[in-house]
mmCIF file of C-alpha atoms in Angstrom:
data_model
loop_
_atom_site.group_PDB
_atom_site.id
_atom_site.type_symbol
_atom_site.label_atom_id
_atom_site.label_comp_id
_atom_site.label_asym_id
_atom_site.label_seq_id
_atom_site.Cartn_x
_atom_site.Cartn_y
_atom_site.Cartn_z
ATOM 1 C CA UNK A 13 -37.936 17.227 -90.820
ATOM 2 C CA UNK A 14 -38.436 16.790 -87.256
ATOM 3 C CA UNK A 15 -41.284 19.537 -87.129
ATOM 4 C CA UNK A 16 -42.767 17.775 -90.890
ATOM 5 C CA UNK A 17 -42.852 14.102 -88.684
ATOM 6 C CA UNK A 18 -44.450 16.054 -85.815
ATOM 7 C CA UNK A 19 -47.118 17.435 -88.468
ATOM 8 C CA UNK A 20 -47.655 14.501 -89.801
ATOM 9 C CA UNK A 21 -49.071 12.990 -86.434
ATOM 10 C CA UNK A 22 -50.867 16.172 -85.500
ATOM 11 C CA UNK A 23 -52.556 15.484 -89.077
ATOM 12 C CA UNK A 24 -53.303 11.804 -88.583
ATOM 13 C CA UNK A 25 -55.026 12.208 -85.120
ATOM 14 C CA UNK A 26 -56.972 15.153 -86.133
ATOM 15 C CA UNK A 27 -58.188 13.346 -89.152
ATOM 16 C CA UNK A 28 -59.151 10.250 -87.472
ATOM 17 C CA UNK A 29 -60.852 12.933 -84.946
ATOM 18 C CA UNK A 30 -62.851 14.757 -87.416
ATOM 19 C CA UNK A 31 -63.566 12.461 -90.178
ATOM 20 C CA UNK A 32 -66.401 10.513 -88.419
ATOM 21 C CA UNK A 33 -68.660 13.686 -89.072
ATOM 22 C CA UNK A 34 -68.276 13.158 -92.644
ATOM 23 C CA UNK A 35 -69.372 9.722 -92.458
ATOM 24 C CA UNK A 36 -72.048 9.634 -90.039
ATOM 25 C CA UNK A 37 -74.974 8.746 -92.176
ATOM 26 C CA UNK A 38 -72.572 5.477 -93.623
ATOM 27 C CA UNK A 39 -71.851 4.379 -90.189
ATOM 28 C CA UNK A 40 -75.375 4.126 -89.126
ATOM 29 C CA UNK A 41 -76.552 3.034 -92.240
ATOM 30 C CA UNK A 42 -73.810 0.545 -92.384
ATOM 31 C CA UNK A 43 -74.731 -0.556 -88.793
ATOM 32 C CA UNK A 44 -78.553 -0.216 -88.761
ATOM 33 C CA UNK A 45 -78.275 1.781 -86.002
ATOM 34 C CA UNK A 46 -79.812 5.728 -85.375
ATOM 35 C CA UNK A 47 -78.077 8.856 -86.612
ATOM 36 C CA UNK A 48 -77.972 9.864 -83.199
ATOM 37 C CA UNK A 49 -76.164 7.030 -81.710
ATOM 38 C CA UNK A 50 -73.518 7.217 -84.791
ATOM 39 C CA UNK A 51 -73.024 10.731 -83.017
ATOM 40 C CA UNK A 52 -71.728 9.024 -79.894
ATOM 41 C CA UNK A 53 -68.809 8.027 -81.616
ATOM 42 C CA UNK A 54 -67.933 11.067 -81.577
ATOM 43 C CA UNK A 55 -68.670 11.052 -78.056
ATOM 44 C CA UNK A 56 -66.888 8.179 -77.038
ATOM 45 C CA UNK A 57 -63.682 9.568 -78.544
ATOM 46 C CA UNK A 58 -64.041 12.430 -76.614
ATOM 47 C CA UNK A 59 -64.295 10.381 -73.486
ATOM 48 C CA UNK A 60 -61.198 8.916 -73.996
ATOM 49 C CA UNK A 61 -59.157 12.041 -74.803
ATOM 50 C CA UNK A 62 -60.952 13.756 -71.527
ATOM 51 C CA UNK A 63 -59.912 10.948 -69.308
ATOM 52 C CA UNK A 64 -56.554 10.368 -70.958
ATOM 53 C CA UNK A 65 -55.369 13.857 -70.952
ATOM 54 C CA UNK A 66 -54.702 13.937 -67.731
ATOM 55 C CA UNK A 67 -54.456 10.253 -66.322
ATOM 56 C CA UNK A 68 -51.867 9.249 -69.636
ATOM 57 C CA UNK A 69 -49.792 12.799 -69.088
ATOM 58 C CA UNK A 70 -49.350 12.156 -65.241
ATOM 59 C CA UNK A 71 -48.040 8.249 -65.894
ATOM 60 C CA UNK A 72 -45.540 9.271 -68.540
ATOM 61 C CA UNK A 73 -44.617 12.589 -67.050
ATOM 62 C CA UNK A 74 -40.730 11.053 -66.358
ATOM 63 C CA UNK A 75 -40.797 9.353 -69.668
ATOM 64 C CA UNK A 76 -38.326 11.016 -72.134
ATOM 65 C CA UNK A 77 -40.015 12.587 -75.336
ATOM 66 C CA UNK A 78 -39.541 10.102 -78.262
ATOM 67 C CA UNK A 79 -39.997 6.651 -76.628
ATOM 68 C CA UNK A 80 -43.304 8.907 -75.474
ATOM 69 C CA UNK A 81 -44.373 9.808 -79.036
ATOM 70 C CA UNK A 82 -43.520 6.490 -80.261
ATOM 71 C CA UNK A 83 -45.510 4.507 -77.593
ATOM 72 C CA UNK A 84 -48.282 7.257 -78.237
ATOM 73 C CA UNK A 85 -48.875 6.735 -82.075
ATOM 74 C CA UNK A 86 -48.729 2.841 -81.760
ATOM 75 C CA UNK A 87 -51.498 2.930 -79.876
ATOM 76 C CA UNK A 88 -53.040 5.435 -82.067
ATOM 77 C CA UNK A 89 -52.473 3.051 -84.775
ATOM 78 C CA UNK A 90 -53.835 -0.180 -83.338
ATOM 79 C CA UNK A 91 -56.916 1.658 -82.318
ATOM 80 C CA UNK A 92 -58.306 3.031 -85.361
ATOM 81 C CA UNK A 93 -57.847 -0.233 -86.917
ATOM 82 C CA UNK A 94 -59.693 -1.982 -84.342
ATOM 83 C CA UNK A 95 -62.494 0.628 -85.425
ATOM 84 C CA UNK A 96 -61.638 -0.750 -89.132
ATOM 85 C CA UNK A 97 -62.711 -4.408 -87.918
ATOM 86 C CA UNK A 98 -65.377 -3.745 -85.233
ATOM 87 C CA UNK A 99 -67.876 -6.136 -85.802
ATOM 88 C CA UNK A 100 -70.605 -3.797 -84.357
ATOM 89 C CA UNK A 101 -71.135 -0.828 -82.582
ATOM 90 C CA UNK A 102 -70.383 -1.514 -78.711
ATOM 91 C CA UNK A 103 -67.079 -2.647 -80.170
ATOM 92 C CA UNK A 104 -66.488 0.631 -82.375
ATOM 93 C CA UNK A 105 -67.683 2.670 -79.560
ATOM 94 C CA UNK A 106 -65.024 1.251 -77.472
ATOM 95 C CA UNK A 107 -62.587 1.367 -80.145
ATOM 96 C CA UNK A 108 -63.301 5.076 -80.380
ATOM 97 C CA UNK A 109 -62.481 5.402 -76.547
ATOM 98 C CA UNK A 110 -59.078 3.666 -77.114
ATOM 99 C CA UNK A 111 -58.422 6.031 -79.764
ATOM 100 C CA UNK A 112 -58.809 9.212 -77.717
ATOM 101 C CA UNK A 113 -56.967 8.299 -75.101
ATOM 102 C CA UNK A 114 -53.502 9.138 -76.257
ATOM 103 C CA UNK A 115 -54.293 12.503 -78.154
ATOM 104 C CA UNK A 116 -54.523 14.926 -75.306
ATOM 105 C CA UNK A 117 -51.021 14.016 -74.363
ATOM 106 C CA UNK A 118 -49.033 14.201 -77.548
ATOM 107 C CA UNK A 119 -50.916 17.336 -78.550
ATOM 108 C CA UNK A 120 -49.903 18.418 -75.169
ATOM 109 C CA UNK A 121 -46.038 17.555 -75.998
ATOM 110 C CA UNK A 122 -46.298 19.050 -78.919
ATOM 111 C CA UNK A 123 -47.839 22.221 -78.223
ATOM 112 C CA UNK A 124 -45.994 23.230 -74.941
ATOM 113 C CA UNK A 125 -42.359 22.398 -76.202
ATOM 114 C CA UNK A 126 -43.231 24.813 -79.119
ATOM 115 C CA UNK A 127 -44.583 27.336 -77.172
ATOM 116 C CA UNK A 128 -41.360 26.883 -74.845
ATOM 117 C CA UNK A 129 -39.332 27.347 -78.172
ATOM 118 C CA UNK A 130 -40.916 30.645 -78.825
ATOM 119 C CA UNK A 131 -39.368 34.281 -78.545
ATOM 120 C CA UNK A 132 -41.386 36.386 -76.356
ATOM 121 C CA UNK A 133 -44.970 37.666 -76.999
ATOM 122 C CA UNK A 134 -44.899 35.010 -79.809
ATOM 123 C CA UNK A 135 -46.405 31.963 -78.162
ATOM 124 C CA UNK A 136 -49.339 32.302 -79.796
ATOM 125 C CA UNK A 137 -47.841 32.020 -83.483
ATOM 126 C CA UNK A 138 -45.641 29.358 -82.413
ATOM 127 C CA UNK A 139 -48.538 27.179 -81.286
ATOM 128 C CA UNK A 140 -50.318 28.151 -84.529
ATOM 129 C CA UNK A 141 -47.735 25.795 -86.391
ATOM 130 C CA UNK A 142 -47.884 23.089 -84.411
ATOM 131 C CA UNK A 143 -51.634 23.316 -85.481
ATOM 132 C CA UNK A 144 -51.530 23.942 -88.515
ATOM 133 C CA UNK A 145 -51.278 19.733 -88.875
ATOM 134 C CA UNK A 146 -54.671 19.928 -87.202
ATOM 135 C CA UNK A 147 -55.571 22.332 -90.101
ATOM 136 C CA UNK A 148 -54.882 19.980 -92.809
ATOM 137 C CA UNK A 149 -56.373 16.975 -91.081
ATOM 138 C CA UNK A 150 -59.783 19.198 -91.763
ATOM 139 C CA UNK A 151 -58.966 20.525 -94.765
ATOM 140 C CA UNK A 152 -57.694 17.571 -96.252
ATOM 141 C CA UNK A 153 -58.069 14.659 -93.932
ATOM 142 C CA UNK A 154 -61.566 14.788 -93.042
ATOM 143 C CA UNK A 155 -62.254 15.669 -96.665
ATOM 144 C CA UNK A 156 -60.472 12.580 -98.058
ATOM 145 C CA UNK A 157 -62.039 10.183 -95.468
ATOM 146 C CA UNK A 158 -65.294 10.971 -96.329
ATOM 147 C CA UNK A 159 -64.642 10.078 -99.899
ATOM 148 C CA UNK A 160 -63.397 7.172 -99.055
ATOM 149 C CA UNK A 161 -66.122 6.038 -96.888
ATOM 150 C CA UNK A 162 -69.136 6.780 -99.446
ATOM 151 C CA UNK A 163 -66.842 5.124 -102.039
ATOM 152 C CA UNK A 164 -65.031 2.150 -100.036
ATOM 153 C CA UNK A 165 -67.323 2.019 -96.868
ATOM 154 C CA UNK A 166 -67.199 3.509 -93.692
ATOM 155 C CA UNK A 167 -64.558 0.969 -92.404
ATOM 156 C CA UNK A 168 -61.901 1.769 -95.400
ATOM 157 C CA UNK A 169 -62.217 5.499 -93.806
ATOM 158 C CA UNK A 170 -60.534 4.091 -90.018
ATOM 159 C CA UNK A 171 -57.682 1.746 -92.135
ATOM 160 C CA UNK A 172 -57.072 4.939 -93.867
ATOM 161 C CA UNK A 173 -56.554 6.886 -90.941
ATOM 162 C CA UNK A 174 -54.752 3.966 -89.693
ATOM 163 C CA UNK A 175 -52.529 4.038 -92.385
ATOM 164 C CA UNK A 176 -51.619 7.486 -92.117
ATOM 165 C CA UNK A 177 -50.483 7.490 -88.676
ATOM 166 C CA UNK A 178 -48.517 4.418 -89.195
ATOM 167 C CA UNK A 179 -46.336 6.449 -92.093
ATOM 168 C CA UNK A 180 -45.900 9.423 -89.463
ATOM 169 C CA UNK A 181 -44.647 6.958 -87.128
ATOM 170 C CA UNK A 182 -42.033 5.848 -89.603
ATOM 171 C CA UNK A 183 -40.796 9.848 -89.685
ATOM 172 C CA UNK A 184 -40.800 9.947 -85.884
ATOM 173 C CA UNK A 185 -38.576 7.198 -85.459
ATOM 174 C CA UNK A 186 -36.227 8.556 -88.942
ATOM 175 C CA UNK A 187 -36.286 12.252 -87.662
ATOM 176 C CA UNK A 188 -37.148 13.168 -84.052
ATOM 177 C CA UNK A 189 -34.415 13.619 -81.388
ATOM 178 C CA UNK A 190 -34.602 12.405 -78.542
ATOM 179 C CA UNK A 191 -35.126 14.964 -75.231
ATOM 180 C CA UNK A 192 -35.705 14.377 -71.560
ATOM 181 C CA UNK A 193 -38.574 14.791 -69.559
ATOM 182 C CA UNK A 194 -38.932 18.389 -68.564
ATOM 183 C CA UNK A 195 -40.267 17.272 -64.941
ATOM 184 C CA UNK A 196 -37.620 16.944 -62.194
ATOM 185 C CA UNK A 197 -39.515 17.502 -58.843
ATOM 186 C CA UNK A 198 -42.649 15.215 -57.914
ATOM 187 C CA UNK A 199 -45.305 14.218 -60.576
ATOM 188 C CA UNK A 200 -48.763 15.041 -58.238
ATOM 189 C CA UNK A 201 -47.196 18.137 -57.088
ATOM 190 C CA UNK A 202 -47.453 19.401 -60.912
ATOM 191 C CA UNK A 203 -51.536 18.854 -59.541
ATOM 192 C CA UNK A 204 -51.005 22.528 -57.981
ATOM 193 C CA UNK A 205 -51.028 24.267 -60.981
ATOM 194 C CA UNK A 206 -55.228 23.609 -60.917
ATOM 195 C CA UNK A 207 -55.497 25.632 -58.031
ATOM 196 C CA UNK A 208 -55.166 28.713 -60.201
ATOM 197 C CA UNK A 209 -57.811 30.702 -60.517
ATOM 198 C CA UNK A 210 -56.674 31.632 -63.577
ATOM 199 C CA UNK A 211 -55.811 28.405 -65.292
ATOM 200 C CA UNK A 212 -59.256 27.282 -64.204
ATOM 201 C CA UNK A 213 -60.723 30.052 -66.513
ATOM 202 C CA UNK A 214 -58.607 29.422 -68.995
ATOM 203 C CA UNK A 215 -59.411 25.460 -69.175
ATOM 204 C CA UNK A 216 -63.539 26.904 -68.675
ATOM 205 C CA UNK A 217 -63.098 29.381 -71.936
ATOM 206 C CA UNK A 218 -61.824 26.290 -73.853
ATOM 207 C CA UNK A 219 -64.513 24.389 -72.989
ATOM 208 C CA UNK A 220 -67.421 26.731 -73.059
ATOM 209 C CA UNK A 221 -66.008 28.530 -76.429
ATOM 210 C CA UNK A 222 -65.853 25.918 -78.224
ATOM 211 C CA UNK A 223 -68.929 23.734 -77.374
ATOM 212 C CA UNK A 224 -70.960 25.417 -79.751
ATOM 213 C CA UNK A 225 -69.305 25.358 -82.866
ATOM 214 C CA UNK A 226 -68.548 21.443 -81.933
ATOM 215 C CA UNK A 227 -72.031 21.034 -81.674
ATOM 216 C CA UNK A 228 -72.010 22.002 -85.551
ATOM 217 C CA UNK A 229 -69.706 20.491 -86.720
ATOM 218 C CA UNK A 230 -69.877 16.859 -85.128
ATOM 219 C CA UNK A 231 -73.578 17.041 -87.626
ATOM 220 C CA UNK A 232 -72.209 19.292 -90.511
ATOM 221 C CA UNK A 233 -73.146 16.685 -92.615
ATOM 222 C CA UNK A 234 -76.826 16.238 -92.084
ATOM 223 C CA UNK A 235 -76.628 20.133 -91.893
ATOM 224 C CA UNK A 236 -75.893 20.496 -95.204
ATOM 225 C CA UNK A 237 -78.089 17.917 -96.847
ATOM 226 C CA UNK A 238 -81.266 18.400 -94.901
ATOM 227 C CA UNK A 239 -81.223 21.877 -93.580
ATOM 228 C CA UNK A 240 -78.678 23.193 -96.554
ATOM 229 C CA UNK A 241 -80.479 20.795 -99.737
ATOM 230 C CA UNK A 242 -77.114 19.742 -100.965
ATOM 231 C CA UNK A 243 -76.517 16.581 -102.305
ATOM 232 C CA UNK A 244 -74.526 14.007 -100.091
ATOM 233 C CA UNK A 245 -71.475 14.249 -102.748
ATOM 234 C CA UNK A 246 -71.399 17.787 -102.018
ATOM 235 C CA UNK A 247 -70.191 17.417 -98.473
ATOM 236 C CA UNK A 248 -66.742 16.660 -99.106
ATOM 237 C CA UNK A 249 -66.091 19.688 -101.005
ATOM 238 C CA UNK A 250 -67.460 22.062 -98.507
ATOM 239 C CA UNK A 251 -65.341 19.626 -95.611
ATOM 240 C CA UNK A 252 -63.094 21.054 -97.838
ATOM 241 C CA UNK A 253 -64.120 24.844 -97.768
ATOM 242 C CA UNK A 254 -64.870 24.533 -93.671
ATOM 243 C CA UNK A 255 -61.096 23.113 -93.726
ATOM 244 C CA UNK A 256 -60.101 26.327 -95.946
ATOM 245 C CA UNK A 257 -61.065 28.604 -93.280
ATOM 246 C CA UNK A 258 -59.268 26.733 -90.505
ATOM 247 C CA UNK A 259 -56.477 27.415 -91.865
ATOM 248 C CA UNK A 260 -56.776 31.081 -92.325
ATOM 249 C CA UNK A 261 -58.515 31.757 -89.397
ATOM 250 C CA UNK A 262 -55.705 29.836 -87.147
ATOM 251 C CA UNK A 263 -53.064 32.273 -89.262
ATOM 252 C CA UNK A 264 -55.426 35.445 -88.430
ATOM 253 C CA UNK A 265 -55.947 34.517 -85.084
ATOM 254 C CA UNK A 266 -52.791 33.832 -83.682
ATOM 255 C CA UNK A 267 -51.542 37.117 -84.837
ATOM 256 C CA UNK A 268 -54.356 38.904 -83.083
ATOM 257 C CA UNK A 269 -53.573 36.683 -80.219
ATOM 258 C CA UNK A 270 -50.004 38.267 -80.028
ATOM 259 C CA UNK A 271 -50.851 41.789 -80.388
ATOM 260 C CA UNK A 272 -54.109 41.552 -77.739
ATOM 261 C CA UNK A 273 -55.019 37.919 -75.889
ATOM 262 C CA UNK A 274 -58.368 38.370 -74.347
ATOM 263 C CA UNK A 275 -59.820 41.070 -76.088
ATOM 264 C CA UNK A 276 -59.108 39.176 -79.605
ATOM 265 C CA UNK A 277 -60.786 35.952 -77.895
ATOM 266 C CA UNK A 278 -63.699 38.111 -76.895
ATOM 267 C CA UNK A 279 -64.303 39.754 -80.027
ATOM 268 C CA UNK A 280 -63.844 36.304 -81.985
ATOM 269 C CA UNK A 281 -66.273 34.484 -79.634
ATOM 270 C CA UNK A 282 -68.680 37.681 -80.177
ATOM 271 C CA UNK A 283 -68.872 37.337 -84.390
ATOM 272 C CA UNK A 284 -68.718 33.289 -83.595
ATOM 273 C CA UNK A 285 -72.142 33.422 -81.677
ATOM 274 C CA UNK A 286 -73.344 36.209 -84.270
ATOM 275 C CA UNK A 287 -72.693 33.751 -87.398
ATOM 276 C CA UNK A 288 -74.089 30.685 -85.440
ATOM 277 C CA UNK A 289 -77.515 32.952 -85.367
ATOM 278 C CA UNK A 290 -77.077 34.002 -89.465
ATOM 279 C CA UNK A 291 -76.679 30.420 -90.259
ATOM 280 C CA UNK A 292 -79.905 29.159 -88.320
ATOM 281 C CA UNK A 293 -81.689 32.188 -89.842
ATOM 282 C CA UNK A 294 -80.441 31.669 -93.520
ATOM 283 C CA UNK A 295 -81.636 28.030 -93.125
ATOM 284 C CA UNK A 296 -81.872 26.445 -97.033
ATOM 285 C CA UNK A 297 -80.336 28.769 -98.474
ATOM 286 C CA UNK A 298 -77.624 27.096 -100.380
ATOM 287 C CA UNK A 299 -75.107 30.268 -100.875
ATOM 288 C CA UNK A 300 -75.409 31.459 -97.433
ATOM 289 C CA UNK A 301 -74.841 27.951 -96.067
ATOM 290 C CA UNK A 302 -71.662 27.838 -98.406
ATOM 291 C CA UNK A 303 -70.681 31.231 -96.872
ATOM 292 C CA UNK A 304 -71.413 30.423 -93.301
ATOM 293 C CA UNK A 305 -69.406 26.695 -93.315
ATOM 294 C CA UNK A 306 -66.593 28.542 -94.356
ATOM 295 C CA UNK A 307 -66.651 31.317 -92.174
ATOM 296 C CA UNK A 308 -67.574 29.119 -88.949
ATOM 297 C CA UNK A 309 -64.458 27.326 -90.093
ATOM 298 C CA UNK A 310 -62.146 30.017 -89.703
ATOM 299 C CA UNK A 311 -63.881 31.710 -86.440
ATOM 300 C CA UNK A 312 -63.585 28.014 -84.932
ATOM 301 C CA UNK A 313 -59.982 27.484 -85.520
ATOM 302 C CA UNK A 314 -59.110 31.760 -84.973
ATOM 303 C CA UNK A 315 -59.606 30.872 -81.136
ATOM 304 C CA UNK A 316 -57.890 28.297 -81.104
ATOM 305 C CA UNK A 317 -54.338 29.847 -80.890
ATOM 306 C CA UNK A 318 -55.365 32.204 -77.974
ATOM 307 C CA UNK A 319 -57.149 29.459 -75.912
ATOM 308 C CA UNK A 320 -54.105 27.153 -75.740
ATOM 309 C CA UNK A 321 -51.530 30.394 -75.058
ATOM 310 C CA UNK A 322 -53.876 31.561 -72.377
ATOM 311 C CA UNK A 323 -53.578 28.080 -70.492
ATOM 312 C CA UNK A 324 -49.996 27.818 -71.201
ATOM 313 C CA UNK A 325 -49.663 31.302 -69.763
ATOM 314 C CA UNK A 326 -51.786 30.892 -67.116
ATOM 315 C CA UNK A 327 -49.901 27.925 -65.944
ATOM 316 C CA UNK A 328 -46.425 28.771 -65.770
ATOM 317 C CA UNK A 329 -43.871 25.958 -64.529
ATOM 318 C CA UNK A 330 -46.520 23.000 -65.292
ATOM 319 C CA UNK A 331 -47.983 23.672 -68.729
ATOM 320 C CA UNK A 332 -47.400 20.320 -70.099
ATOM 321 C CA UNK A 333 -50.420 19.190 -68.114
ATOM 322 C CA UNK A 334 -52.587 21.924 -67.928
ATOM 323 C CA UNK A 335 -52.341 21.857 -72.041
ATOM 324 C CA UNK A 336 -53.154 18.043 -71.793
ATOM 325 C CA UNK A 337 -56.211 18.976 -69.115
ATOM 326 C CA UNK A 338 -56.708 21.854 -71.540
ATOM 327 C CA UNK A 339 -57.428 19.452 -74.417
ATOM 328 C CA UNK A 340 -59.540 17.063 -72.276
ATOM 329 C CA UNK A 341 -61.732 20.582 -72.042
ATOM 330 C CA UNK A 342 -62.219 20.759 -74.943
ATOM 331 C CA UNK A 343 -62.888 17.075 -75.952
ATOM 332 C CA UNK A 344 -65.608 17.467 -72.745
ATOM 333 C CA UNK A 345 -67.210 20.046 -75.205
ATOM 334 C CA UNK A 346 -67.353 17.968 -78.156
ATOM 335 C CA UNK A 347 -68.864 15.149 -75.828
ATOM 336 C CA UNK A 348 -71.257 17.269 -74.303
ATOM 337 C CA UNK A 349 -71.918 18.267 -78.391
ATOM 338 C CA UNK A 350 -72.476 14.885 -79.505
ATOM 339 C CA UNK A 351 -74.969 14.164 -77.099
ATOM 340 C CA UNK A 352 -76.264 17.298 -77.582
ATOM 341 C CA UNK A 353 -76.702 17.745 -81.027
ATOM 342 C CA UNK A 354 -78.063 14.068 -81.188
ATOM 343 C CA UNK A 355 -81.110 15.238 -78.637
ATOM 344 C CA UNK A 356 -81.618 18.345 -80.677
ATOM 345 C CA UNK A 357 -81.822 16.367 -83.537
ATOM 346 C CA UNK A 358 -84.563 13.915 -82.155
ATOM 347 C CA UNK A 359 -87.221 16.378 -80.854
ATOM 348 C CA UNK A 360 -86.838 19.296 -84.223
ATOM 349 C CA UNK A 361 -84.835 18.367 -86.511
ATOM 350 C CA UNK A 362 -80.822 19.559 -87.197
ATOM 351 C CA UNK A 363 -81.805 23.384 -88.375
ATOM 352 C CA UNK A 364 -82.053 24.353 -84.371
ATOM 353 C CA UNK A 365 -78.341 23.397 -83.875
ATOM 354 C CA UNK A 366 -77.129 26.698 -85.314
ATOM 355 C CA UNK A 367 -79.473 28.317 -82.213
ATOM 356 C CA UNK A 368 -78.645 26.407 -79.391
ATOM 357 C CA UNK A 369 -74.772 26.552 -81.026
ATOM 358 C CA UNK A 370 -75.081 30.352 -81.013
ATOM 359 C CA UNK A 371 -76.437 30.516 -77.345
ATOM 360 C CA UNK A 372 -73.702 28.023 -76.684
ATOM 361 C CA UNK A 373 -70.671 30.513 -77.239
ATOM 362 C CA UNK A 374 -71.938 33.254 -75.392
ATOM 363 C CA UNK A 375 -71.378 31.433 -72.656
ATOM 364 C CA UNK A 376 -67.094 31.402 -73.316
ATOM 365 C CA UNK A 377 -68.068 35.015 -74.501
ATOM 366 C CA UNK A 378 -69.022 35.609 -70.533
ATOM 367 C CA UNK A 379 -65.927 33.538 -69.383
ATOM 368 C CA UNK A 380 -63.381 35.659 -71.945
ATOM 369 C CA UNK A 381 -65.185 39.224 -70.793
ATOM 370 C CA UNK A 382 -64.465 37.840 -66.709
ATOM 371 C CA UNK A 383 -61.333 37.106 -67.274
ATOM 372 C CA UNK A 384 -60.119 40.335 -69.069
ATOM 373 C CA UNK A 385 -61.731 41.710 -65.948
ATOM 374 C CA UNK A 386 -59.703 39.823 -62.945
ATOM 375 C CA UNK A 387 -56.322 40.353 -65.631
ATOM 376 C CA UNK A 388 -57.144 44.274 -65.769
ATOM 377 C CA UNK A 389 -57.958 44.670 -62.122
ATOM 378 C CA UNK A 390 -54.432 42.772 -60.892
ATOM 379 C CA UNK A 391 -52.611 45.131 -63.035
ATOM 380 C CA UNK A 392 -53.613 48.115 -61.983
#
């Protein structure tokens, strides 16, 4: 029950992450305001996770595990329903902010005890169930959210998410044990881990790989109405199918992340950037968008697995906060995305994003290929 509570928070954050691209369109209509700044919100949330990783991970590095999680979901509670009662959108935006600031740190909890947990040469498959709550907050949560936000309004969606990690709190406090801190020496001197050439790739490939398919996904939804013609009560359903592939593709890749760690991140990245280009070739074409939203699903959570292993690999004695850096990385990407996308959108239209998302991933393509490299040239 301990690993269901755990879940149950992973699912809640990720939800409250994700579901604002399924109600764009409601928040700026709801708030008179351009789709392109009701992409910051995505944005802003991303700003807080990137500076909270980090900052929040250093300040509670002594602080023993539970009182942690608790003090982490409270906050996560209070500030999506401060979103739920913004009056307008400086106040959501900062809302959003407050409401990234504790992920990075509980994911990074989460994700390196697990890992810790692990038998050998299964770190990858171990971190693929602590995800798999990040799975279902896409292919459920996100889902769900958006139907409640064309049906309720856009502020029903944030009590909801509220809601949800309020009830997870309630099975952290009824099933989690208690464990100490794993620091003992210094907190700054767990800093040195950064000046590791190879955790610094591994933190860039996050970043870089991901960026693209962010890009995407933080304006799925005007995707598929104005590039794909489907209706706007369409988009939950194939939330839904994007969410279906997650789920698969974070099974499929963590087992190719066991078996072979770069060269399965290379070769996913690769057919990532290749499907990026189909999709912004197959433009209205219904089926093919159907197709590609599931498939992008599953390539964008298949690299997931080996991105987080590689960092916790990479870092040895301090992976706690290179995992919480690690997921200010990629919350950097989805910033960078929402801005972005929002500029893309302005000057041609949302078709292009599939381009620039394609020529996007290349880039962690480069950064995967250069680090297989430097890995194959120290062991010979």
């Amino acid at each position: 029950m301990a690993v269901f509570s755990l879940m149950l928070v992973v699912f809640s954050l990720t939800t409250g992450e994700f579901v604002v691209s399924g109600i764009l369109p409601d928040v700026a209509g709801g708030l008179a305001i351009p789709l392109s700044a009701a992409g910051l919100l995505t944005t802003a949330y991303a700003i807080g996770m990137i500076a909270g990783g980090p900052i929040v991970t250093l300040l509670t590095a002594r602080v023993s595990r539970k009182p942690l999680i608790i003090g982490l979901v409270t906050a996560a509670v209070l500030a999506n329903a401060a979103s739920a009662v913004a009056p307008g959108y400086p106040l959501l935006l900062v809302s959003r902010v407050l409401a990234g600031l504790v992920v990075a740190t509980f994911f990074a909890v989460a994700i390196a005890t697990a890992a810790a947990e692990a038998r050998p040469g299964r770190q990858a498959s171990a971190v693929a169930k602590v995800a798999l709550g990040l799975n279902l907050g896409i292919v459920l949560g996100a889902p769900l959210g958006t139907v409640v936000g064309q049906h309720l309004g856009w502020r029903a969606t944030f009590w909801s998410v509220s809601a949800a990690a309020a009830l997870a709190l309630l099975a952290v406090l009824r099933f989690v044990p208690d464990r100490p801190s794993s620091t003992t020496g210094p907190v700054t001197g767990e800093l040195r881990v950064f000046a590791d050439r190879r955790v610094q790739l591994a933190i860039a490939l996050t970043a870089a790989g991901n960026v693209g398919v962010l890009t995407v996904f933080t304006y799925l939804a005007p995707l598929l109405t104005e590039v794909g013609g489907f209706p706007a009560g369409a988009v939950p359903a194939l939330l839904l199918g994007y969410g279906a592939g997650a789920v698969l593709g974070n099974t499929v890749g963590a087992r190719l992340a066991d078996r072979a760690l770069l060269p399965s991140l290379a070769g996913l990245l690769a057919v990532l950037a290749g499907v990026l280009a189909l999709a912004w070739l197959a433009g209205g074409n219904q089926l093919a968008t159907v197709v590609s939203t599931v498939v992008l699903g599953a390539l964008a959570f298949a690299i997931v697995p080996g991105m987080q292993t590689r960092v916790i690999t990479a870092a040895g004695a301090a992976p706690t906060l290179a995992v919480a850096v690690n997921a200010s990385g990629y919350q950097l990407a989805a910033a960078f995305a929402g801005r972005l996308g929002g500029e893309v959108i302005d000057t041609g239209g949302p078709r292009p994003i599939y381009l620039v998302a394609a020529a996007l991933t290349l880039s962690g393509l480069g950064i995967a290929l250069y680090s297989l490299r430097q890995d194959r040239r120290v062991s010979v």
